[in-house]
């Protein structure tokens, strides 16, 4: 397998498990055997894809004649991760497309490689979309409606914007534990 394909494929499989079986993403990320740079990329791709899923799915549907719900699950998960990385990651777009195509080829849906390549290239040709000015478009309607009935508009907007951001790293020492190095 080419470098980078395994970590992206693992992220796609993880997103799929969360979406279709209700698995907890934090448990799957913690149980991953990927470490170092691959572990960090896996964590980033998994959480970023889940965090922006609604926007990513709408972008997939803008560049496909097929609804997301009708695309093979394994293929849509690869597309979701690739678009998340394109929008929010740092890898070059040609590497993301190549990894997505190779990921699909290494799975059960080998014949979908052309579809993945075409959709991602169409997405890239159209130019990266602007960030939505309204953070509520990233969330299911029922969540936004629930928050709007409980809080003032400014608090809802602030909460939604903060929820889309990466969580800050927290480090704490434990009494009696001495770190080497």
PDB file of C-alpha atoms in Angstrom:
ATOM      1  CA  UNK A   1       0.000   0.000   0.000  1.00  0.00           C
ATOM      2  CA  UNK A   2       1.281   3.494  -0.835  1.00  0.00           C
ATOM      3  CA  UNK A   3       2.314   5.747   2.074  1.00  0.00           C
ATOM      4  CA  UNK A   4      -0.630   7.577   3.605  1.00  0.00           C
ATOM      5  CA  UNK A   5      -3.282   5.257   2.210  1.00  0.00           C
ATOM      6  CA  UNK A   6      -3.574   3.048   5.293  1.00  0.00           C
ATOM      7  CA  UNK A   7      -4.182   5.934   7.698  1.00  0.00           C
ATOM      8  CA  UNK A   8      -6.791   7.522   5.421  1.00  0.00           C
ATOM      9  CA  UNK A   9      -8.487   4.174   4.816  1.00  0.00           C
ATOM     10  CA  UNK A  10      -8.558   3.507   8.563  1.00  0.00           C
ATOM     11  CA  UNK A  11     -10.125   6.933   9.154  1.00  0.00           C
ATOM     12  CA  UNK A  12     -12.771   6.215   6.501  1.00  0.00           C
ATOM     13  CA  UNK A  13     -13.577   2.817   8.028  1.00  0.00           C
ATOM     14  CA  UNK A  14     -13.811   4.426  11.465  1.00  0.00           C
ATOM     15  CA  UNK A  15     -16.170   7.147  10.238  1.00  0.00           C
ATOM     16  CA  UNK A  16     -18.280   4.411   8.641  1.00  0.00           C
ATOM     17  CA  UNK A  17     -18.486   2.425  11.869  1.00  0.00           C
ATOM     18  CA  UNK A  18     -19.546   5.514  13.774  1.00  0.00           C
ATOM     19  CA  UNK A  19     -22.175   6.420  11.166  1.00  0.00           C
ATOM     20  CA  UNK A  20     -23.691   2.990  10.627  1.00  0.00           C
ATOM     21  CA  UNK A  21     -23.246   1.101  13.879  1.00  0.00           C
ATOM     22  CA  UNK A  22     -23.337   3.914  16.427  1.00  0.00           C
ATOM     23  CA  UNK A  23     -19.790   3.247  17.648  1.00  0.00           C
ATOM     24  CA  UNK A  24     -18.193   5.996  19.709  1.00  0.00           C
ATOM     25  CA  UNK A  25     -15.481   7.743  17.697  1.00  0.00           C
ATOM     26  CA  UNK A  26     -13.351   8.493  20.752  1.00  0.00           C
ATOM     27  CA  UNK A  27     -13.258   4.787  21.695  1.00  0.00           C
ATOM     28  CA  UNK A  28     -12.298   3.756  18.164  1.00  0.00           C
ATOM     29  CA  UNK A  29      -9.613   6.437  17.947  1.00  0.00           C
ATOM     30  CA  UNK A  30      -8.176   5.412  21.327  1.00  0.00           C
ATOM     31  CA  UNK A  31      -8.157   1.729  20.284  1.00  0.00           C
ATOM     32  CA  UNK A  32      -6.270   2.429  17.050  1.00  0.00           C
ATOM     33  CA  UNK A  33      -2.823   0.910  16.641  1.00  0.00           C
ATOM     34  CA  UNK A  34      -1.648   3.884  14.573  1.00  0.00           C
ATOM     35  CA  UNK A  35       0.901   6.015  16.388  1.00  0.00           C
ATOM     36  CA  UNK A  36       3.125   9.024  15.836  1.00  0.00           C
ATOM     37  CA  UNK A  37       2.311  11.115  12.787  1.00  0.00           C
ATOM     38  CA  UNK A  38      -0.121   8.531  11.411  1.00  0.00           C
ATOM     39  CA  UNK A  39      -1.984   8.452  14.723  1.00  0.00           C
ATOM     40  CA  UNK A  40      -2.289  12.234  14.769  1.00  0.00           C
ATOM     41  CA  UNK A  41      -3.482  12.309  11.146  1.00  0.00           C
ATOM     42  CA  UNK A  42      -5.983   9.508  11.849  1.00  0.00           C
ATOM     43  CA  UNK A  43      -7.376  11.386  14.841  1.00  0.00           C
ATOM     44  CA  UNK A  44      -7.566  14.645  12.844  1.00  0.00           C
ATOM     45  CA  UNK A  45      -9.301  13.023   9.858  1.00  0.00           C
ATOM     46  CA  UNK A  46     -11.795  11.078  11.962  1.00  0.00           C
ATOM     47  CA  UNK A  47     -12.858  13.973  14.175  1.00  0.00           C
ATOM     48  CA  UNK A  48     -12.806  16.598  11.412  1.00  0.00           C
ATOM     49  CA  UNK A  49     -14.915  14.442   9.103  1.00  0.00           C
ATOM     50  CA  UNK A  50     -17.495  13.833  11.835  1.00  0.00           C
ATOM     51  CA  UNK A  51     -17.495  17.479  12.906  1.00  0.00           C
ATOM     52  CA  UNK A  52     -18.194  18.785   9.386  1.00  0.00           C
ATOM     53  CA  UNK A  53     -20.206  15.830   8.057  1.00  0.00           C
ATOM     54  CA  UNK A  54     -23.297  17.764   7.031  1.00  0.00           C
ATOM     55  CA  UNK A  55     -21.296  20.253   4.969  1.00  0.00           C
ATOM     56  CA  UNK A  56     -19.143  17.496   3.454  1.00  0.00           C
ATOM     57  CA  UNK A  57     -22.190  15.472   2.410  1.00  0.00           C
ATOM     58  CA  UNK A  58     -23.740  18.507   0.725  1.00  0.00           C
ATOM     59  CA  UNK A  59     -20.478  19.078  -1.193  1.00  0.00           C
ATOM     60  CA  UNK A  60     -20.454  15.440  -2.327  1.00  0.00           C
ATOM     61  CA  UNK A  61     -24.013  15.804  -3.609  1.00  0.00           C
ATOM     62  CA  UNK A  62     -23.109  19.028  -5.445  1.00  0.00           C
ATOM     63  CA  UNK A  63     -20.515  17.107  -7.483  1.00  0.00           C
ATOM     64  CA  UNK A  64     -22.399  13.860  -8.001  1.00  0.00           C
ATOM     65  CA  UNK A  65     -25.609  12.866  -9.714  1.00  0.00           C
ATOM     66  CA  UNK A  66     -26.040  10.263  -6.981  1.00  0.00           C
ATOM     67  CA  UNK A  67     -27.358  11.061  -3.502  1.00  0.00           C
ATOM     68  CA  UNK A  68     -24.968  10.292  -0.632  1.00  0.00           C
ATOM     69  CA  UNK A  69     -27.430   7.702   0.688  1.00  0.00           C
ATOM     70  CA  UNK A  70     -27.220   5.783  -2.618  1.00  0.00           C
ATOM     71  CA  UNK A  71     -23.412   5.673  -2.830  1.00  0.00           C
ATOM     72  CA  UNK A  72     -21.763   2.496  -1.521  1.00  0.00           C
ATOM     73  CA  UNK A  73     -20.979   3.089   2.171  1.00  0.00           C
ATOM     74  CA  UNK A  74     -17.263   2.300   1.851  1.00  0.00           C
ATOM     75  CA  UNK A  75     -16.961   4.711  -1.085  1.00  0.00           C
ATOM     76  CA  UNK A  76     -18.852   7.571   0.568  1.00  0.00           C
ATOM     77  CA  UNK A  77     -16.697   7.241   3.683  1.00  0.00           C
ATOM     78  CA  UNK A  78     -13.518   7.571   1.598  1.00  0.00           C
ATOM     79  CA  UNK A  79     -15.002  10.613  -0.165  1.00  0.00           C
ATOM     80  CA  UNK A  80     -15.973  12.186   3.162  1.00  0.00           C
ATOM     81  CA  UNK A  81     -12.463  11.830   4.579  1.00  0.00           C
ATOM     82  CA  UNK A  82     -10.845  13.096   1.367  1.00  0.00           C
ATOM     83  CA  UNK A  83     -13.051  16.195   1.248  1.00  0.00           C
ATOM     84  CA  UNK A  84     -12.513  16.854   4.964  1.00  0.00           C
ATOM     85  CA  UNK A  85      -8.761  16.691   4.438  1.00  0.00           C
ATOM     86  CA  UNK A  86      -8.973  18.932   1.375  1.00  0.00           C
ATOM     87  CA  UNK A  87     -10.955  21.563   3.268  1.00  0.00           C
ATOM     88  CA  UNK A  88      -9.234  21.449   6.647  1.00  0.00           C
ATOM     89  CA  UNK A  89      -5.946  19.578   6.221  1.00  0.00           C
ATOM     90  CA  UNK A  90      -2.523  20.453   4.885  1.00  0.00           C
ATOM     91  CA  UNK A  91      -1.760  17.702   2.366  1.00  0.00           C
ATOM     92  CA  UNK A  92      -1.551  18.609  -1.321  1.00  0.00           C
ATOM     93  CA  UNK A  93      -4.781  17.952  -3.188  1.00  0.00           C
ATOM     94  CA  UNK A  94      -3.190  15.565  -5.705  1.00  0.00           C
ATOM     95  CA  UNK A  95      -1.962  13.383  -2.825  1.00  0.00           C
ATOM     96  CA  UNK A  96      -5.417  13.356  -1.224  1.00  0.00           C
ATOM     97  CA  UNK A  97      -7.061  12.281  -4.492  1.00  0.00           C
ATOM     98  CA  UNK A  98      -4.432   9.582  -5.087  1.00  0.00           C
ATOM     99  CA  UNK A  99      -4.815   8.225  -1.538  1.00  0.00           C
ATOM    100  CA  UNK A 100      -8.612   8.167  -1.860  1.00  0.00           C
ATOM    101  CA  UNK A 101      -8.456   6.285  -5.176  1.00  0.00           C
ATOM    102  CA  UNK A 102      -5.923   3.806  -3.774  1.00  0.00           C
ATOM    103  CA  UNK A 103      -8.038   3.374  -0.648  1.00  0.00           C
ATOM    104  CA  UNK A 104     -11.085   2.427  -2.704  1.00  0.00           C
ATOM    105  CA  UNK A 105      -8.999   0.088  -4.878  1.00  0.00           C
ATOM    106  CA  UNK A 106      -7.730  -1.718  -1.763  1.00  0.00           C
ATOM    107  CA  UNK A 107     -11.262  -2.348  -0.507  1.00  0.00           C
ATOM    108  CA  UNK A 108     -14.353  -4.131  -1.782  1.00  0.00           C
ATOM    109  CA  UNK A 109     -15.362  -1.366  -4.202  1.00  0.00           C
ATOM    110  CA  UNK A 110     -12.479  -1.448  -6.689  1.00  0.00           C
ATOM    111  CA  UNK A 111     -14.717  -0.470  -9.603  1.00  0.00           C
ATOM    112  CA  UNK A 112     -15.629   2.806  -7.853  1.00  0.00           C
ATOM    113  CA  UNK A 113     -12.088   4.188  -8.176  1.00  0.00           C
ATOM    114  CA  UNK A 114     -13.017   6.143 -11.318  1.00  0.00           C
ATOM    115  CA  UNK A 115     -16.081   7.612  -9.600  1.00  0.00           C
ATOM    116  CA  UNK A 116     -13.979   8.727  -6.604  1.00  0.00           C
ATOM    117  CA  UNK A 117     -11.310  10.210  -8.880  1.00  0.00           C
ATOM    118  CA  UNK A 118     -13.877  12.064 -11.005  1.00  0.00           C
ATOM    119  CA  UNK A 119     -15.882  13.430  -8.087  1.00  0.00           C
ATOM    120  CA  UNK A 120     -12.813  14.674  -6.203  1.00  0.00           C
ATOM    121  CA  UNK A 121     -11.308  16.251  -9.324  1.00  0.00           C
ATOM    122  CA  UNK A 122     -14.647  17.974 -10.047  1.00  0.00           C
ATOM    123  CA  UNK A 123     -14.691  19.242  -6.462  1.00  0.00           C
ATOM    124  CA  UNK A 124     -11.136  20.588  -6.789  1.00  0.00           C
ATOM    125  CA  UNK A 125     -11.788  22.212 -10.186  1.00  0.00           C
ATOM    126  CA  UNK A 126     -14.727  24.140  -8.760  1.00  0.00           C
ATOM    127  CA  UNK A 127     -12.469  25.808  -6.192  1.00  0.00           C
ATOM    128  CA  UNK A 128     -12.642  25.426  -2.453  1.00  0.00           C
ATOM    129  CA  UNK A 129     -15.939  26.747  -1.091  1.00  0.00           C
ATOM    130  CA  UNK A 130     -16.108  29.601   1.390  1.00  0.00           C
ATOM    131  CA  UNK A 131     -16.578  28.741   5.040  1.00  0.00           C
ATOM    132  CA  UNK A 132     -20.277  29.074   5.873  1.00  0.00           C
ATOM    133  CA  UNK A 133     -21.032  32.325   7.688  1.00  0.00           C
ATOM    134  CA  UNK A 134     -23.750  30.618   9.709  1.00  0.00           C
ATOM    135  CA  UNK A 135     -22.385  27.757  11.840  1.00  0.00           C
ATOM    136  CA  UNK A 136     -25.851  26.222  12.203  1.00  0.00           C
ATOM    137  CA  UNK A 137     -25.571  24.752   8.665  1.00  0.00           C
ATOM    138  CA  UNK A 138     -23.063  22.236  10.066  1.00  0.00           C
ATOM    139  CA  UNK A 139     -25.549  20.784  12.562  1.00  0.00           C
ATOM    140  CA  UNK A 140     -28.748  18.751  12.342  1.00  0.00           C
ATOM    141  CA  UNK A 141     -31.835  20.961  12.442  1.00  0.00           C
ATOM    142  CA  UNK A 142     -33.110  19.364  15.640  1.00  0.00           C
ATOM    143  CA  UNK A 143     -29.971  20.353  17.567  1.00  0.00           C
ATOM    144  CA  UNK A 144     -30.151  23.957  16.390  1.00  0.00           C
ATOM    145  CA  UNK A 145     -33.888  24.139  17.167  1.00  0.00           C
ATOM    146  CA  UNK A 146     -33.330  22.719  20.646  1.00  0.00           C
ATOM    147  CA  UNK A 147     -30.581  25.237  21.398  1.00  0.00           C
ATOM    148  CA  UNK A 148     -32.617  28.134  19.998  1.00  0.00           C
ATOM    149  CA  UNK A 149     -35.505  27.365  22.336  1.00  0.00           C
ATOM    150  CA  UNK A 150     -33.177  27.262  25.353  1.00  0.00           C
ATOM    151  CA  UNK A 151     -30.702  30.098  24.706  1.00  0.00           C
ATOM    152  CA  UNK A 152     -30.526  33.585  23.201  1.00  0.00           C
ATOM    153  CA  UNK A 153     -29.321  33.785  19.571  1.00  0.00           C
ATOM    154  CA  UNK A 154     -25.841  35.110  20.463  1.00  0.00           C
ATOM    155  CA  UNK A 155     -25.216  32.204  22.834  1.00  0.00           C
ATOM    156  CA  UNK A 156     -26.409  29.657  20.268  1.00  0.00           C
ATOM    157  CA  UNK A 157     -24.092  31.096  17.609  1.00  0.00           C
ATOM    158  CA  UNK A 158     -21.150  31.232  20.028  1.00  0.00           C
ATOM    159  CA  UNK A 159     -21.745  27.664  21.168  1.00  0.00           C
ATOM    160  CA  UNK A 160     -22.012  26.330  17.610  1.00  0.00           C
ATOM    161  CA  UNK A 161     -18.856  28.162  16.478  1.00  0.00           C
ATOM    162  CA  UNK A 162     -16.885  26.925  19.484  1.00  0.00           C
ATOM    163  CA  UNK A 163     -18.125  23.375  18.955  1.00  0.00           C
ATOM    164  CA  UNK A 164     -16.703  23.374  15.422  1.00  0.00           C
ATOM    165  CA  UNK A 165     -13.231  24.368  16.614  1.00  0.00           C
ATOM    166  CA  UNK A 166     -10.550  21.920  17.673  1.00  0.00           C
ATOM    167  CA  UNK A 167     -10.463  21.373  21.415  1.00  0.00           C
ATOM    168  CA  UNK A 168      -7.411  22.826  23.132  1.00  0.00           C
ATOM    169  CA  UNK A 169      -4.815  20.368  24.417  1.00  0.00           C
ATOM    170  CA  UNK A 170      -4.806  19.921  28.152  1.00  0.00           C
ATOM    171  CA  UNK A 171      -1.818  18.511  29.992  1.00  0.00           C
ATOM    172  CA  UNK A 172      -1.668  17.827  33.684  1.00  0.00           C
ATOM    173  CA  UNK A 173       0.776  16.074  35.933  1.00  0.00           C
ATOM    174  CA  UNK A 174      -0.239  13.328  38.276  1.00  0.00           C
ATOM    175  CA  UNK A 175       1.040  13.293  41.822  1.00  0.00           C
ATOM    176  CA  UNK A 176       3.804  10.760  42.289  1.00  0.00           C
ATOM    177  CA  UNK A 177       4.453  10.263  38.553  1.00  0.00           C
ATOM    178  CA  UNK A 178       7.815  11.406  37.249  1.00  0.00           C
ATOM    179  CA  UNK A 179       8.242  11.793  33.507  1.00  0.00           C
ATOM    180  CA  UNK A 180      11.485  10.578  31.944  1.00  0.00           C
ATOM    181  CA  UNK A 181      13.381  12.840  29.599  1.00  0.00           C
TER     182      UNK A 181
END
